[in-house]
């Protein structure tokens, strides 16, 4: 299976080893239930059509092992698998419609939970001292980042991680878009992760996103003698009911916090970091200069 999601069809061969889908998190009860239901419906329709697993595998162009895993709820099927199954089973679009159910659980639970929080937030304050923040990453940069993880991720996990990260970007497309504030350390912009072209596209993307009326991107220069971000990254998400949730390695050991006192600490630190960083206008000029040097 290639990283861009294109599956190589096996034709009459059903013993292929690459599997177009994702493993189900055994601790994700909701995902387990959804995938089990989808698998059971596929099995019932296959049996009603009078097809054995091997026959069905040949017809859809994937391996028998994958068919078994999907039908027993052990693997999340890709959209193209469901589309082919719909055609083979002559389901009239009913199997293909399961894509909507699968779409809800295709990403890990922690990613879905984070995306739900971001979707509700009216204000996000985000500081990442290590990498360009996930909401600002291009697919190419995210892919390069996932490929640097050790132990090494399998291709399908890289693809899944990139897709999940890009899916979170719907926060920029909301009708009532939240206010987003980002602070990035200069060195995270200078690092040549993925190569020159990847970095160029990433810097261009930062400049484009920074032009959005609800987005502010600030750069923390490396020559600053004072830096309030020494304790690590900061995330503070505020909601329209006045509540908030925050997280930082320096508070509660990195666990999400909602306690007003701990949130004040995070907001204080973030406010100082913003004051120490370049202004949004200065940061835009700085990124533009970096792009010219790349």
mmCIF file of C-alpha atoms in Angstrom:
data_model
loop_
_atom_site.group_PDB
_atom_site.id
_atom_site.type_symbol
_atom_site.label_atom_id
_atom_site.label_comp_id
_atom_site.label_asym_id
_atom_site.label_seq_id
_atom_site.Cartn_x
_atom_site.Cartn_y
_atom_site.Cartn_z
ATOM 1 C CA UNK A 1 0.000 0.000 0.000
ATOM 2 C CA UNK A 2 1.442 3.360 -0.983
ATOM 3 C CA UNK A 3 1.407 6.419 1.243
ATOM 4 C CA UNK A 4 -0.912 8.367 -1.046
ATOM 5 C CA UNK A 5 -3.689 5.892 -0.374
ATOM 6 C CA UNK A 6 -3.707 4.154 -3.746
ATOM 7 C CA UNK A 7 -4.156 0.428 -3.243
ATOM 8 C CA UNK A 8 -2.642 -1.988 -5.760
ATOM 9 C CA UNK A 9 -5.293 -4.465 -6.885
ATOM 10 C CA UNK A 10 -4.466 -8.124 -6.572
ATOM 11 C CA UNK A 11 -6.651 -9.370 -9.399
ATOM 12 C CA UNK A 12 -7.066 -13.087 -8.990
ATOM 13 C CA UNK A 13 -4.388 -13.205 -6.306
ATOM 14 C CA UNK A 14 -5.894 -13.226 -2.814
ATOM 15 C CA UNK A 15 -2.781 -13.770 -0.707
ATOM 16 C CA UNK A 16 -1.545 -10.192 -0.830
ATOM 17 C CA UNK A 17 0.042 -8.848 2.331
ATOM 18 C CA UNK A 18 -0.717 -5.123 2.030
ATOM 19 C CA UNK A 19 -4.151 -4.306 3.422
ATOM 20 C CA UNK A 20 -6.108 -1.154 2.562
ATOM 21 C CA UNK A 21 -7.486 -0.270 5.964
ATOM 22 C CA UNK A 22 -6.564 0.479 9.544
ATOM 23 C CA UNK A 23 -6.388 -1.527 12.726
ATOM 24 C CA UNK A 24 -9.073 -0.755 15.303
ATOM 25 C CA UNK A 25 -7.933 0.663 18.646
ATOM 26 C CA UNK A 26 -8.868 -2.084 21.154
ATOM 27 C CA UNK A 27 -9.566 0.580 23.787
ATOM 28 C CA UNK A 28 -11.934 2.560 21.565
ATOM 29 C CA UNK A 29 -15.337 1.059 22.403
ATOM 30 C CA UNK A 30 -17.284 3.278 20.005
ATOM 31 C CA UNK A 31 -14.997 2.496 17.060
ATOM 32 C CA UNK A 32 -15.133 -1.217 17.877
ATOM 33 C CA UNK A 33 -18.939 -1.142 17.851
ATOM 34 C CA UNK A 34 -19.166 0.788 14.571
ATOM 35 C CA UNK A 35 -16.628 -1.365 12.748
ATOM 36 C CA UNK A 36 -18.220 -4.572 14.086
ATOM 37 C CA UNK A 37 -21.613 -3.458 12.762
ATOM 38 C CA UNK A 38 -20.193 -2.594 9.350
ATOM 39 C CA UNK A 39 -18.364 -5.921 9.185
ATOM 40 C CA UNK A 40 -21.450 -7.883 10.160
ATOM 41 C CA UNK A 41 -23.536 -6.170 7.486
ATOM 42 C CA UNK A 42 -20.895 -6.929 4.864
ATOM 43 C CA UNK A 43 -20.783 -10.586 5.891
ATOM 44 C CA UNK A 44 -24.588 -10.935 5.809
ATOM 45 C CA UNK A 45 -24.783 -9.351 2.359
ATOM 46 C CA UNK A 46 -21.965 -11.531 1.052
ATOM 47 C CA UNK A 47 -23.652 -14.681 2.347
ATOM 48 C CA UNK A 48 -27.013 -13.570 0.944
ATOM 49 C CA UNK A 49 -25.325 -13.181 -2.445
ATOM 50 C CA UNK A 50 -24.084 -16.774 -2.190
ATOM 51 C CA UNK A 51 -20.403 -15.826 -2.255
ATOM 52 C CA UNK A 52 -17.719 -17.565 -0.216
ATOM 53 C CA UNK A 53 -14.949 -15.477 1.291
ATOM 54 C CA UNK A 54 -12.447 -16.572 -1.362
ATOM 55 C CA UNK A 55 -14.842 -15.806 -4.201
ATOM 56 C CA UNK A 56 -15.686 -12.411 -2.774
ATOM 57 C CA UNK A 57 -11.997 -11.634 -2.218
ATOM 58 C CA UNK A 58 -11.238 -12.319 -5.882
ATOM 59 C CA UNK A 59 -14.221 -10.241 -6.987
ATOM 60 C CA UNK A 60 -13.244 -7.171 -4.971
ATOM 61 C CA UNK A 61 -9.539 -7.639 -5.692
ATOM 62 C CA UNK A 62 -8.263 -7.938 -2.121
ATOM 63 C CA UNK A 63 -6.922 -10.764 0.039
ATOM 64 C CA UNK A 64 -9.038 -13.263 1.971
ATOM 65 C CA UNK A 65 -7.334 -12.305 5.220
ATOM 66 C CA UNK A 66 -8.450 -8.702 4.792
ATOM 67 C CA UNK A 67 -12.034 -9.783 4.083
ATOM 68 C CA UNK A 68 -12.063 -11.871 7.267
ATOM 69 C CA UNK A 69 -10.628 -9.019 9.332
ATOM 70 C CA UNK A 70 -13.165 -6.516 8.034
ATOM 71 C CA UNK A 71 -16.117 -8.851 8.485
ATOM 72 C CA UNK A 72 -15.070 -9.672 12.056
ATOM 73 C CA UNK A 73 -14.612 -6.015 12.975
ATOM 74 C CA UNK A 74 -10.828 -6.163 13.334
ATOM 75 C CA UNK A 75 -9.993 -3.731 10.562
ATOM 76 C CA UNK A 76 -11.493 -0.462 9.373
ATOM 77 C CA UNK A 77 -12.248 -0.679 5.634
ATOM 78 C CA UNK A 78 -11.224 2.082 3.272
ATOM 79 C CA UNK A 79 -13.836 3.879 1.147
ATOM 80 C CA UNK A 80 -12.617 2.185 -2.046
ATOM 81 C CA UNK A 81 -13.144 -1.245 -0.482
ATOM 82 C CA UNK A 82 -16.753 -0.379 0.365
ATOM 83 C CA UNK A 83 -17.348 1.015 -3.112
ATOM 84 C CA UNK A 84 -16.062 -2.169 -4.735
ATOM 85 C CA UNK A 85 -18.044 -4.338 -2.307
ATOM 86 C CA UNK A 86 -21.194 -2.368 -3.141
ATOM 87 C CA UNK A 87 -20.632 -3.050 -6.836
ATOM 88 C CA UNK A 88 -19.862 -6.760 -6.379
ATOM 89 C CA UNK A 89 -22.813 -7.311 -4.045
ATOM 90 C CA UNK A 90 -25.124 -5.160 -6.182
ATOM 91 C CA UNK A 91 -26.179 -3.338 -3.039
ATOM 92 C CA UNK A 92 -27.463 -0.272 -4.861
ATOM 93 C CA UNK A 93 -25.410 2.137 -2.795
ATOM 94 C CA UNK A 94 -26.324 0.734 0.634
ATOM 95 C CA UNK A 95 -22.844 -0.662 1.267
ATOM 96 C CA UNK A 96 -21.190 2.432 -0.170
ATOM 97 C CA UNK A 97 -23.254 4.518 2.275
ATOM 98 C CA UNK A 98 -21.374 2.848 5.135
ATOM 99 C CA UNK A 99 -18.491 5.183 4.302
ATOM 100 C CA UNK A 100 -20.191 7.788 6.480
ATOM 101 C CA UNK A 101 -20.133 5.453 9.487
ATOM 102 C CA UNK A 102 -16.530 4.427 8.860
ATOM 103 C CA UNK A 103 -15.453 8.041 8.374
ATOM 104 C CA UNK A 104 -16.416 8.805 11.974
ATOM 105 C CA UNK A 105 -13.995 6.249 13.405
ATOM 106 C CA UNK A 106 -11.167 6.112 10.860
ATOM 107 C CA UNK A 107 -8.917 8.212 13.123
ATOM 108 C CA UNK A 108 -7.647 7.315 16.616
ATOM 109 C CA UNK A 109 -9.887 8.296 19.525
ATOM 110 C CA UNK A 110 -7.475 10.883 20.917
ATOM 111 C CA UNK A 111 -7.413 12.638 17.533
ATOM 112 C CA UNK A 112 -11.216 12.594 17.279
ATOM 113 C CA UNK A 113 -11.531 13.967 20.812
ATOM 114 C CA UNK A 114 -9.083 16.773 20.033
ATOM 115 C CA UNK A 115 -10.869 17.614 16.773
ATOM 116 C CA UNK A 116 -14.194 17.816 18.624
ATOM 117 C CA UNK A 117 -12.731 20.252 21.141
ATOM 118 C CA UNK A 118 -11.210 22.370 18.371
ATOM 119 C CA UNK A 119 -14.562 22.352 16.548
ATOM 120 C CA UNK A 120 -16.287 23.784 19.634
ATOM 121 C CA UNK A 121 -13.646 26.350 20.555
ATOM 122 C CA UNK A 122 -14.152 30.074 19.993
ATOM 123 C CA UNK A 123 -10.514 30.862 20.748
ATOM 124 C CA UNK A 124 -7.326 28.786 20.502
ATOM 125 C CA UNK A 125 -3.954 29.801 21.943
ATOM 126 C CA UNK A 126 -1.230 27.491 20.650
ATOM 127 C CA UNK A 127 2.520 27.357 21.198
ATOM 128 C CA UNK A 128 4.654 24.500 19.860
ATOM 129 C CA UNK A 129 8.387 24.812 20.627
ATOM 130 C CA UNK A 130 9.405 21.664 18.740
ATOM 131 C CA UNK A 131 7.620 21.565 15.377
ATOM 132 C CA UNK A 132 5.324 23.696 13.283
ATOM 133 C CA UNK A 133 1.938 23.269 14.931
ATOM 134 C CA UNK A 134 -0.246 20.493 13.526
ATOM 135 C CA UNK A 135 -3.003 22.890 12.441
ATOM 136 C CA UNK A 136 -0.442 24.818 10.373
ATOM 137 C CA UNK A 137 1.280 21.867 8.719
ATOM 138 C CA UNK A 138 1.081 21.007 5.034
ATOM 139 C CA UNK A 139 0.502 17.329 4.152
ATOM 140 C CA UNK A 140 4.109 17.027 2.953
ATOM 141 C CA UNK A 141 5.537 18.466 6.164
ATOM 142 C CA UNK A 142 3.285 16.253 8.301
ATOM 143 C CA UNK A 143 4.331 13.197 6.293
ATOM 144 C CA UNK A 144 8.016 14.012 6.751
ATOM 145 C CA UNK A 145 7.414 14.457 10.478
ATOM 146 C CA UNK A 146 5.623 11.128 10.863
ATOM 147 C CA UNK A 147 8.370 9.380 8.909
ATOM 148 C CA UNK A 148 10.924 10.606 11.441
ATOM 149 C CA UNK A 149 9.163 8.833 14.344
ATOM 150 C CA UNK A 150 11.038 6.000 16.008
ATOM 151 C CA UNK A 151 10.240 3.164 16.201
ATOM 152 C CA UNK A 152 9.432 3.672 12.530
ATOM 153 C CA UNK A 153 5.764 3.871 11.563
ATOM 154 C CA UNK A 154 4.389 1.564 8.896
ATOM 155 C CA UNK A 155 3.269 3.295 5.696
ATOM 156 C CA UNK A 156 -0.392 2.892 6.611
ATOM 157 C CA UNK A 157 0.158 4.551 10.001
ATOM 158 C CA UNK A 158 1.971 7.456 8.345
ATOM 159 C CA UNK A 159 -0.927 7.864 5.942
ATOM 160 C CA UNK A 160 -3.490 7.603 8.716
ATOM 161 C CA UNK A 161 -1.649 10.154 10.852
ATOM 162 C CA UNK A 162 -1.361 12.658 8.004
ATOM 163 C CA UNK A 163 -5.027 12.246 7.053
ATOM 164 C CA UNK A 164 -6.116 12.720 10.657
ATOM 165 C CA UNK A 165 -4.023 15.853 11.014
ATOM 166 C CA UNK A 166 -5.356 17.337 7.792
ATOM 167 C CA UNK A 167 -8.947 16.539 8.837
ATOM 168 C CA UNK A 168 -8.532 18.790 11.880
ATOM 169 C CA UNK A 169 -8.027 21.749 9.567
ATOM 170 C CA UNK A 170 -11.795 22.085 9.179
ATOM 171 C CA UNK A 171 -11.447 24.443 12.135
ATOM 172 C CA UNK A 172 -10.385 27.088 9.589
ATOM 173 C CA UNK A 173 -13.511 26.532 7.483
ATOM 174 C CA UNK A 174 -16.156 26.946 10.149
ATOM 175 C CA UNK A 175 -18.874 29.542 9.539
ATOM 176 C CA UNK A 176 -18.181 31.096 12.930
ATOM 177 C CA UNK A 177 -14.414 30.732 12.719
ATOM 178 C CA UNK A 178 -12.580 30.857 16.051
ATOM 179 C CA UNK A 179 -9.759 33.225 16.891
ATOM 180 C CA UNK A 180 -6.490 31.356 16.454
ATOM 181 C CA UNK A 181 -3.180 32.505 17.888
ATOM 182 C CA UNK A 182 0.049 30.620 17.139
ATOM 183 C CA UNK A 183 3.591 31.161 18.390
ATOM 184 C CA UNK A 184 6.410 29.308 16.647
ATOM 185 C CA UNK A 185 10.068 29.187 17.631
ATOM 186 C CA UNK A 186 12.347 30.392 14.868
ATOM 187 C CA UNK A 187 14.346 27.180 14.760
ATOM 188 C CA UNK A 188 11.213 25.132 13.927
ATOM 189 C CA UNK A 189 10.846 27.283 10.788
ATOM 190 C CA UNK A 190 14.492 26.960 9.798
ATOM 191 C CA UNK A 191 14.758 23.197 10.128
ATOM 192 C CA UNK A 192 14.890 21.532 6.682
ATOM 193 C CA UNK A 193 12.491 18.737 7.556
ATOM 194 C CA UNK A 194 11.548 16.874 4.375
ATOM 195 C CA UNK A 195 13.885 18.872 2.144
ATOM 196 C CA UNK A 196 13.952 22.291 0.557
ATOM 197 C CA UNK A 197 10.754 22.024 -1.488
ATOM 198 C CA UNK A 198 8.745 20.772 1.480
ATOM 199 C CA UNK A 199 10.035 23.661 3.590
ATOM 200 C CA UNK A 200 9.272 26.194 0.868
ATOM 201 C CA UNK A 201 5.675 25.003 0.550
ATOM 202 C CA UNK A 202 5.347 25.019 4.324
ATOM 203 C CA UNK A 203 6.565 28.602 4.630
ATOM 204 C CA UNK A 204 4.269 29.672 1.785
ATOM 205 C CA UNK A 205 1.385 28.003 3.597
ATOM 206 C CA UNK A 206 2.208 29.879 6.807
ATOM 207 C CA UNK A 207 2.130 33.170 4.934
ATOM 208 C CA UNK A 208 -1.229 32.295 3.373
ATOM 209 C CA UNK A 209 -2.827 31.176 6.646
ATOM 210 C CA UNK A 210 -1.446 34.222 8.416
ATOM 211 C CA UNK A 211 -3.512 36.430 6.082
ATOM 212 C CA UNK A 212 -6.780 35.031 7.435
ATOM 213 C CA UNK A 213 -8.569 37.686 9.525
ATOM 214 C CA UNK A 214 -9.005 35.360 12.516
ATOM 215 C CA UNK A 215 -5.418 34.017 12.561
ATOM 216 C CA UNK A 216 -2.285 35.486 14.135
ATOM 217 C CA UNK A 217 1.088 33.795 13.726
ATOM 218 C CA UNK A 218 4.045 35.044 15.740
ATOM 219 C CA UNK A 219 7.679 33.970 15.637
ATOM 220 C CA UNK A 220 9.873 33.691 18.721
ATOM 221 C CA UNK A 221 13.391 34.629 17.549
ATOM 222 C CA UNK A 222 16.325 32.501 18.649
ATOM 223 C CA UNK A 223 18.242 35.561 19.876
ATOM 224 C CA UNK A 224 15.758 36.360 22.656
ATOM 225 C CA UNK A 225 17.480 36.378 26.031
ATOM 226 C CA UNK A 226 14.165 35.747 27.820
ATOM 227 C CA UNK A 227 11.736 33.019 26.829
ATOM 228 C CA UNK A 228 8.685 32.076 28.911
ATOM 229 C CA UNK A 229 8.199 28.889 26.898
ATOM 230 C CA UNK A 230 11.041 26.984 28.530
ATOM 231 C CA UNK A 231 8.570 24.571 30.153
ATOM 232 C CA UNK A 232 7.270 23.344 26.786
ATOM 233 C CA UNK A 233 4.280 23.770 24.536
ATOM 234 C CA UNK A 234 0.971 25.354 25.516
ATOM 235 C CA UNK A 235 -2.566 24.761 24.291
ATOM 236 C CA UNK A 236 -5.556 26.692 25.604
ATOM 237 C CA UNK A 237 -8.985 26.228 24.037
ATOM 238 C CA UNK A 238 -11.842 28.491 25.118
ATOM 239 C CA UNK A 239 -15.540 27.812 24.544
ATOM 240 C CA UNK A 240 -18.563 30.068 24.171
ATOM 241 C CA UNK A 241 -20.001 29.016 27.550
ATOM 242 C CA UNK A 242 -17.014 30.517 29.326
ATOM 243 C CA UNK A 243 -15.264 27.211 30.018
ATOM 244 C CA UNK A 244 -11.812 26.291 28.776
ATOM 245 C CA UNK A 245 -9.349 23.425 28.626
ATOM 246 C CA UNK A 246 -5.588 23.666 28.518
ATOM 247 C CA UNK A 247 -2.507 21.502 28.381
ATOM 248 C CA UNK A 248 1.233 21.912 28.857
ATOM 249 C CA UNK A 249 4.082 19.631 29.976
ATOM 250 C CA UNK A 250 4.805 22.139 32.764
ATOM 251 C CA UNK A 251 1.304 21.900 34.295
ATOM 252 C CA UNK A 252 -0.292 18.718 35.685
ATOM 253 C CA UNK A 253 2.312 16.608 33.890
ATOM 254 C CA UNK A 254 0.816 17.449 30.512
ATOM 255 C CA UNK A 255 -2.692 16.216 31.312
ATOM 256 C CA UNK A 256 -5.652 18.348 30.109
ATOM 257 C CA UNK A 257 -6.724 20.807 32.813
ATOM 258 C CA UNK A 258 -9.938 22.759 33.381
ATOM 259 C CA UNK A 259 -9.199 24.144 36.836
ATOM 260 C CA UNK A 260 -9.330 27.987 36.692
ATOM 261 C CA UNK A 261 -6.085 28.379 38.640
ATOM 262 C CA UNK A 262 -4.122 26.077 36.324
ATOM 263 C CA UNK A 263 -5.680 27.718 33.262
ATOM 264 C CA UNK A 264 -4.588 31.144 34.554
ATOM 265 C CA UNK A 265 -1.025 29.838 34.776
ATOM 266 C CA UNK A 266 -1.148 28.668 31.173
ATOM 267 C CA UNK A 267 -2.677 31.916 29.940
ATOM 268 C CA UNK A 268 -0.107 33.943 31.875
ATOM 269 C CA UNK A 269 2.744 32.017 30.299
ATOM 270 C CA UNK A 270 1.214 32.230 26.862
ATOM 271 C CA UNK A 271 0.670 35.980 27.217
ATOM 272 C CA UNK A 272 4.322 36.503 28.156
ATOM 273 C CA UNK A 273 5.468 34.336 25.235
ATOM 274 C CA UNK A 274 3.377 36.422 22.837
ATOM 275 C CA UNK A 275 4.824 39.641 24.285
ATOM 276 C CA UNK A 276 8.377 38.320 23.875
ATOM 277 C CA UNK A 277 7.811 37.147 20.300
ATOM 278 C CA UNK A 278 7.762 39.248 17.149
ATOM 279 C CA UNK A 279 4.448 40.934 16.362
ATOM 280 C CA UNK A 280 2.256 39.283 13.705
ATOM 281 C CA UNK A 281 3.346 41.904 11.147
ATOM 282 C CA UNK A 282 7.024 41.451 12.022
ATOM 283 C CA UNK A 283 6.560 37.676 11.937
ATOM 284 C CA UNK A 284 5.075 37.797 8.441
ATOM 285 C CA UNK A 285 8.088 39.771 7.248
ATOM 286 C CA UNK A 286 10.408 37.346 9.010
ATOM 287 C CA UNK A 287 8.793 34.275 7.394
ATOM 288 C CA UNK A 288 8.900 35.999 4.026
ATOM 289 C CA UNK A 289 12.641 36.573 4.445
ATOM 290 C CA UNK A 290 13.152 32.933 5.395
ATOM 291 C CA UNK A 291 11.263 31.901 2.276
ATOM 292 C CA UNK A 292 13.562 34.066 0.182
ATOM 293 C CA UNK A 293 16.591 32.372 1.760
ATOM 294 C CA UNK A 294 15.246 28.849 1.167
#
